[in-house]
mmCIF file of C-alpha atoms in Angstrom:
data_model
loop_
_atom_site.group_PDB
_atom_site.id
_atom_site.type_symbol
_atom_site.label_atom_id
_atom_site.label_comp_id
_atom_site.label_asym_id
_atom_site.label_seq_id
_atom_site.Cartn_x
_atom_site.Cartn_y
_atom_site.Cartn_z
ATOM 1 C CA MET A 23 -1.000 14.259 13.030
ATOM 2 C CA ARG A 24 -4.459 16.068 13.476
ATOM 3 C CA LEU A 25 -7.449 14.097 14.443
ATOM 4 C CA VAL A 26 -11.005 15.772 13.999
ATOM 5 C CA ILE A 27 -14.306 14.207 14.602
ATOM 6 C CA ALA A 28 -16.943 16.281 13.190
ATOM 7 C CA ARG A 29 -20.375 16.283 11.571
ATOM 8 C CA CYS A 30 -19.531 17.134 7.976
ATOM 9 C CA SER A 31 -20.324 16.723 4.626
ATOM 10 C CA VAL A 32 -17.609 16.271 1.922
ATOM 11 C CA ASP A 33 -17.395 16.759 -1.775
ATOM 12 C CA TYR A 34 -14.441 15.648 -4.392
ATOM 13 C CA VAL A 35 -14.257 17.982 -7.277
ATOM 14 C CA GLY A 36 -12.021 17.394 -10.033
ATOM 15 C CA ARG A 37 -11.567 14.451 -12.838
ATOM 16 C CA LEU A 38 -13.959 12.774 -10.703
ATOM 17 C CA LYS A 39 -16.926 13.973 -8.621
ATOM 18 C CA ALA A 40 -18.231 12.502 -5.429
ATOM 19 C CA HIS A 41 -20.343 13.368 -2.372
ATOM 20 C CA LEU A 42 -20.673 12.449 1.006
ATOM 21 C CA PRO A 43 -23.971 13.750 2.757
ATOM 22 C CA LEU A 44 -23.833 15.110 6.339
ATOM 23 C CA ALA A 45 -22.667 12.585 8.951
ATOM 24 C CA THR A 46 -20.361 12.378 11.862
ATOM 25 C CA ARG A 47 -16.760 11.166 10.690
ATOM 26 C CA LEU A 48 -13.248 11.164 11.644
ATOM 27 C CA LEU A 49 -10.935 13.445 9.511
ATOM 28 C CA LEU A 50 -7.031 12.768 9.578
ATOM 29 C CA VAL A 51 -4.733 15.320 8.538
ATOM 30 C CA LYS A 52 -1.315 14.001 8.199
ATOM 31 C CA SER A 53 2.053 16.161 7.975
ATOM 32 C CA ASP A 54 2.695 14.850 4.520
ATOM 33 C CA GLY A 55 -0.375 17.069 3.343
ATOM 34 C CA SER A 56 -2.731 13.991 2.903
ATOM 35 C CA VAL A 57 -6.276 14.196 4.435
ATOM 36 C CA LEU A 58 -8.200 11.284 4.801
ATOM 37 C CA VAL A 59 -12.110 10.832 5.490
ATOM 38 C CA HIS A 60 -13.129 7.786 7.659
ATOM 39 C CA SER A 61 -16.353 6.363 8.967
ATOM 40 C CA ASP A 62 -16.884 3.811 11.552
ATOM 41 C CA GLY A 63 -16.974 1.002 9.204
ATOM 42 C CA GLY A 64 -15.373 -0.081 5.994
ATOM 43 C CA SER A 65 -12.193 -1.564 7.463
ATOM 44 C CA TYR A 66 -9.021 0.736 6.934
ATOM 45 C CA LYS A 67 -10.239 2.234 3.839
ATOM 46 C CA PRO A 68 -11.087 5.948 4.045
ATOM 47 C CA LEU A 69 -14.333 6.993 2.526
ATOM 48 C CA ASN A 70 -12.658 9.841 0.239
ATOM 49 C CA TRP A 71 -9.206 11.337 0.733
ATOM 50 C CA MET A 72 -6.484 13.664 -0.912
ATOM 51 C CA SER A 73 -3.074 12.228 -1.678
ATOM 52 C CA PRO A 74 0.046 14.506 -1.066
ATOM 53 C CA PRO A 75 1.264 16.731 -1.991
ATOM 54 C CA ALA A 76 -1.664 18.985 -1.251
ATOM 55 C CA THR A 77 -2.538 22.057 0.898
ATOM 56 C CA LEU A 78 -5.274 22.750 3.393
ATOM 57 C CA ARG A 79 -6.983 25.955 3.526
ATOM 58 C CA VAL A 80 -9.690 26.626 6.545
ATOM 59 C CA THR A 81 -12.147 29.262 5.897
ATOM 60 C CA SER A 82 -15.347 30.711 7.561
ATOM 61 C CA ALA A 83 -18.439 29.245 6.027
ATOM 62 C CA GLU A 84 -20.163 31.695 3.547
ATOM 63 C CA GLU A 85 -23.562 33.407 4.521
ATOM 64 C CA THR A 86 -25.779 30.756 2.653
ATOM 65 C CA ASP A 87 -23.934 27.755 4.092
ATOM 66 C CA VAL A 88 -24.029 29.598 7.605
ATOM 67 C CA GLU A 89 -27.773 29.548 7.328
ATOM 68 C CA GLU A 90 -27.499 25.660 6.597
ATOM 69 C CA GLY A 91 -25.444 25.378 9.657
ATOM 70 C CA VAL A 92 -21.816 25.074 8.556
ATOM 71 C CA VAL A 93 -19.543 26.703 10.681
ATOM 72 C CA GLU A 94 -16.235 25.985 8.729
ATOM 73 C CA GLN A 95 -15.056 24.785 5.615
ATOM 74 C CA TRP A 96 -12.029 23.012 4.631
ATOM 75 C CA THR A 97 -10.528 23.114 1.067
ATOM 76 C CA VAL A 98 -7.706 20.577 0.297
ATOM 77 C CA GLN A 99 -6.046 21.386 -2.956
ATOM 78 C CA SER A 100 -3.921 18.968 -4.742
ATOM 79 C CA ALA A 101 -0.424 20.382 -5.863
ATOM 80 C CA LYS A 102 -0.409 18.330 -9.028
ATOM 81 C CA THR A 103 -3.786 18.493 -10.381
ATOM 82 C CA ASP A 104 -7.180 20.857 -9.880
ATOM 83 C CA ASP A 105 -8.480 18.181 -7.925
ATOM 84 C CA ARG A 106 -10.208 19.599 -4.586
ATOM 85 C CA LEU A 107 -11.702 18.080 -1.347
ATOM 86 C CA ILE A 108 -14.081 20.378 0.039
ATOM 87 C CA ILE A 109 -15.252 19.478 3.694
ATOM 88 C CA ASN A 110 -18.051 21.244 5.355
ATOM 89 C CA ILE A 111 -18.048 21.193 9.119
ATOM 90 C CA TYR A 112 -21.059 21.599 10.801
ATOM 91 C CA GLU A 113 -20.041 20.618 14.156
ATOM 92 C CA HIS A 114 -16.713 19.922 16.001
ATOM 93 C CA LEU A 115 -16.975 16.943 18.273
ATOM 94 C CA HIS A 116 -13.153 16.298 18.852
ATOM 95 C CA ASP A 117 -10.031 18.049 17.807
ATOM 96 C CA THR A 118 -6.406 16.835 18.855
ATOM 97 C CA SER A 119 -2.994 16.879 17.434
ATOM 98 C CA HIS A 120 -0.091 14.605 18.013
ATOM 99 C CA ASP A 121 3.430 14.582 16.988
ATOM 100 C CA LEU A 122 4.191 10.737 16.106
ATOM 101 C CA GLY A 123 7.749 11.416 15.267
ATOM 102 C CA THR A 124 9.565 9.296 12.518
ATOM 103 C CA ASP A 125 8.249 5.714 12.086
ATOM 104 C CA PRO A 126 10.692 3.219 11.621
ATOM 105 C CA GLY A 127 8.702 1.524 8.924
ATOM 106 C CA LEU A 128 7.388 -1.807 8.707
ATOM 107 C CA ILE A 129 9.359 -4.996 10.151
ATOM 108 C CA LYS A 130 8.349 -8.222 8.496
ATOM 109 C CA ASP A 131 7.479 -11.047 10.876
ATOM 110 C CA GLY A 132 9.909 -13.759 11.776
ATOM 111 C CA VAL A 133 8.695 -16.086 9.089
ATOM 112 C CA GLU A 134 8.480 -14.056 6.343
ATOM 113 C CA ALA A 135 12.075 -12.530 7.043
ATOM 114 C CA ASP A 136 13.499 -15.966 7.170
ATOM 115 C CA LEU A 137 11.895 -16.725 3.967
ATOM 116 C CA GLN A 138 13.758 -13.952 2.483
ATOM 117 C CA ARG A 139 16.827 -14.867 3.809
ATOM 118 C CA LEU A 140 16.744 -18.658 3.320
ATOM 119 C CA LEU A 141 15.438 -18.096 -0.389
ATOM 120 C CA ALA A 142 18.486 -15.657 -1.094
ATOM 121 C CA GLU A 143 20.994 -18.490 0.289
ATOM 122 C CA GLN A 144 19.091 -20.943 -1.765
ATOM 123 C CA ILE A 145 18.455 -18.911 -4.825
ATOM 124 C CA GLU A 146 18.817 -22.101 -7.018
ATOM 125 C CA THR A 147 15.540 -23.191 -5.579
ATOM 126 C CA LEU A 148 13.943 -21.131 -8.438
ATOM 127 C CA GLY A 149 15.800 -22.863 -11.072
ATOM 128 C CA ALA A 150 19.084 -23.732 -12.692
ATOM 129 C CA GLY A 151 21.380 -21.132 -13.141
ATOM 130 C CA TYR A 152 19.668 -18.319 -10.801
ATOM 131 C CA SER A 153 22.139 -15.923 -8.968
ATOM 132 C CA LEU A 154 21.599 -13.215 -6.314
ATOM 133 C CA ILE A 155 21.861 -9.538 -7.303
ATOM 134 C CA ARG A 156 20.779 -8.465 -3.765
ATOM 135 C CA ARG A 157 18.016 -8.705 -0.940
ATOM 136 C CA GLU A 158 16.000 -5.762 -0.070
ATOM 137 C CA TYR A 159 16.822 -3.781 -3.585
ATOM 138 C CA PHE A 160 15.716 -0.253 -3.011
ATOM 139 C CA THR A 161 13.204 1.364 -5.211
ATOM 140 C CA ALA A 162 11.552 4.867 -4.849
ATOM 141 C CA ILE A 163 8.379 2.993 -3.591
ATOM 142 C CA GLY A 164 9.982 0.618 -1.215
ATOM 143 C CA PRO A 165 12.388 -2.434 -1.169
ATOM 144 C CA VAL A 166 11.977 -5.306 -3.430
ATOM 145 C CA ASP A 167 12.506 -8.460 -1.317
ATOM 146 C CA ILE A 168 14.904 -10.178 -3.738
ATOM 147 C CA LEU A 169 16.378 -8.996 -6.968
ATOM 148 C CA ALA A 170 18.206 -11.904 -9.005
ATOM 149 C CA ARG A 171 19.179 -13.153 -12.352
ATOM 150 C CA ASP A 172 17.633 -16.327 -14.031
ATOM 151 C CA GLY A 173 19.799 -18.847 -15.910
ATOM 152 C CA ASP A 174 19.378 -16.732 -19.005
ATOM 153 C CA GLY A 175 20.566 -13.452 -17.491
ATOM 154 C CA GLY A 176 17.467 -11.700 -17.420
ATOM 155 C CA THR A 177 16.423 -9.824 -14.144
ATOM 156 C CA VAL A 178 13.891 -11.157 -11.764
ATOM 157 C CA ALA A 179 12.064 -9.270 -8.890
ATOM 158 C CA ILE A 180 10.947 -11.583 -6.337
ATOM 159 C CA GLU A 181 8.111 -10.749 -3.671
ATOM 160 C CA LEU A 182 7.779 -12.955 -0.695
ATOM 161 C CA LYS A 183 4.954 -13.573 1.472
ATOM 162 C CA ARG A 184 3.935 -15.756 4.387
ATOM 163 C CA ARG A 185 0.448 -16.126 2.776
ATOM 164 C CA GLY A 186 0.216 -14.707 -0.889
ATOM 165 C CA ASP A 187 -2.948 -12.872 -1.661
ATOM 166 C CA ILE A 188 -3.911 -10.205 -4.127
ATOM 167 C CA ASP A 189 -2.366 -7.463 -2.388
ATOM 168 C CA GLY A 190 0.991 -8.959 -2.848
ATOM 169 C CA VAL A 191 0.667 -9.614 -6.448
ATOM 170 C CA GLU A 192 -0.426 -5.803 -6.835
ATOM 171 C CA GLN A 193 2.680 -4.838 -4.866
ATOM 172 C CA LEU A 194 4.953 -6.793 -7.026
ATOM 173 C CA THR A 195 3.079 -5.289 -10.087
ATOM 174 C CA ARG A 196 3.911 -1.696 -8.777
ATOM 175 C CA TYR A 197 7.627 -2.797 -8.343
ATOM 176 C CA LEU A 198 7.811 -4.058 -12.003
ATOM 177 C CA GLU A 199 6.165 -1.102 -13.597
ATOM 178 C CA LEU A 200 9.149 1.019 -12.017
ATOM 179 C CA LEU A 201 12.178 -1.403 -12.222
ATOM 180 C CA ASN A 202 11.136 -1.826 -16.160
ATOM 181 C CA ARG A 203 11.922 1.797 -16.478
ATOM 182 C CA ASP A 204 15.538 1.339 -15.609
ATOM 183 C CA PRO A 205 17.391 0.320 -18.992
ATOM 184 C CA LEU A 206 20.059 -1.305 -16.959
ATOM 185 C CA LEU A 207 17.631 -3.905 -15.389
ATOM 186 C CA ALA A 208 14.709 -4.127 -17.973
ATOM 187 C CA PRO A 209 13.402 -6.399 -18.937
ATOM 188 C CA VAL A 210 12.560 -7.519 -15.539
ATOM 189 C CA ARG A 211 9.918 -10.364 -14.941
ATOM 190 C CA GLY A 212 8.327 -11.254 -11.581
ATOM 191 C CA ILE A 213 8.182 -14.156 -9.125
ATOM 192 C CA PHE A 214 5.497 -14.118 -6.546
ATOM 193 C CA ALA A 215 6.664 -16.646 -3.588
ATOM 194 C CA ALA A 216 4.781 -17.649 -0.574
ATOM 195 C CA GLN A 217 4.271 -20.691 1.813
ATOM 196 C CA GLN A 218 0.542 -20.393 0.520
ATOM 197 C CA ILE A 219 -0.861 -18.871 -2.543
ATOM 198 C CA LYS A 220 -4.574 -17.829 -2.674
ATOM 199 C CA PRO A 221 -6.326 -19.138 -5.878
ATOM 200 C CA GLN A 222 -7.355 -15.512 -6.673
ATOM 201 C CA ALA A 223 -3.721 -14.324 -6.275
ATOM 202 C CA LYS A 224 -2.643 -16.832 -8.931
ATOM 203 C CA VAL A 225 -5.170 -15.938 -11.428
ATOM 204 C CA LEU A 226 -4.290 -12.198 -11.179
ATOM 205 C CA ALA A 227 -0.494 -13.068 -11.272
ATOM 206 C CA ALA A 228 -0.974 -15.145 -14.370
ATOM 207 C CA ASP A 229 -2.962 -12.252 -16.029
ATOM 208 C CA ARG A 230 0.226 -9.917 -15.080
ATOM 209 C CA GLY A 231 2.455 -12.521 -16.610
ATOM 210 C CA ILE A 232 3.995 -13.085 -12.805
ATOM 211 C CA ASP A 233 4.992 -16.600 -12.036
ATOM 212 C CA CYS A 234 3.911 -18.162 -8.646
ATOM 213 C CA ILE A 235 5.955 -20.518 -6.431
ATOM 214 C CA THR A 236 4.931 -22.231 -3.382
ATOM 215 C CA LEU A 237 7.806 -22.391 -0.769
ATOM 216 C CA ASP A 238 8.379 -25.026 1.510
ATOM 217 C CA TYR A 239 9.614 -23.450 4.864
ATOM 218 C CA ASP A 240 10.588 -26.510 6.493
ATOM 219 C CA ALA A 241 12.198 -27.968 3.860
ATOM 220 C CA MET A 242 14.470 -24.888 3.232
ATOM 221 C CA ARG A 243 15.312 -24.814 6.925
ATOM 222 C CA GLY A 244 16.474 -28.222 6.803
ATOM 223 C CA VAL A 245 13.978 -29.717 9.416
ATOM 224 C CA ASP A 246 11.876 -31.573 6.963
ATOM 225 C CA ASP A 247 12.801 -33.740 3.939
ATOM 226 C CA SER A 248 10.161 -33.387 1.601
ATOM 227 C CA GLU A 249 11.427 -36.090 -0.612
ATOM 228 C CA SER A 250 11.121 -38.710 2.096
ATOM 229 C CA ARG A 251 7.266 -37.932 2.633
ATOM 230 C CA LEU A 252 4.592 -40.096 1.764
ATOM 231 C CA PHE A 253 2.095 -37.486 1.616
#
């Protein structure tokens, strides 16, 4: 990965047009071809970016740009569309490259991993007649936590979170779009399951035709009898 801190302006040209005026920014150039433009704010989201596959071409500034102070121009060209990200560099402040190696991927935290295991073992928690197809069902965009069949034989994709928010619903939506292209599985419906589910996530899930289920982690572990509680 290459990290460049530079005073630059950025233009996105293609289906959409966007302009970032001159400012100091962080430019990330990844080995997969993606280029991301970050500021010192806005959380994790880049100001602009080009997704892979893409190619980066670095050229000297044209004469008119040199007069304005541009020392270098980056053109990031998408391999799939005519979209381009044009970055005019006015001053390099930092430029380093690092080999990060192969990333092992995201490892779920203990509670989330336990929820997946317990629900797979207690799949009837979702309803009578449910049966497990498999945990971590692989797709081209990542593994579905649990794939199951309901009492009517329909396929169900289940996304598990400790705390369910809108991002989790969006993630399950992407899985469902992909799984429903498989004639051996379709139609596939979704269940969003978590210990706590935010109201906004429930609204979005309902809009997408996704069911929400709140899981009682302690009861599933057998350390609490939910039926004996007063409250």
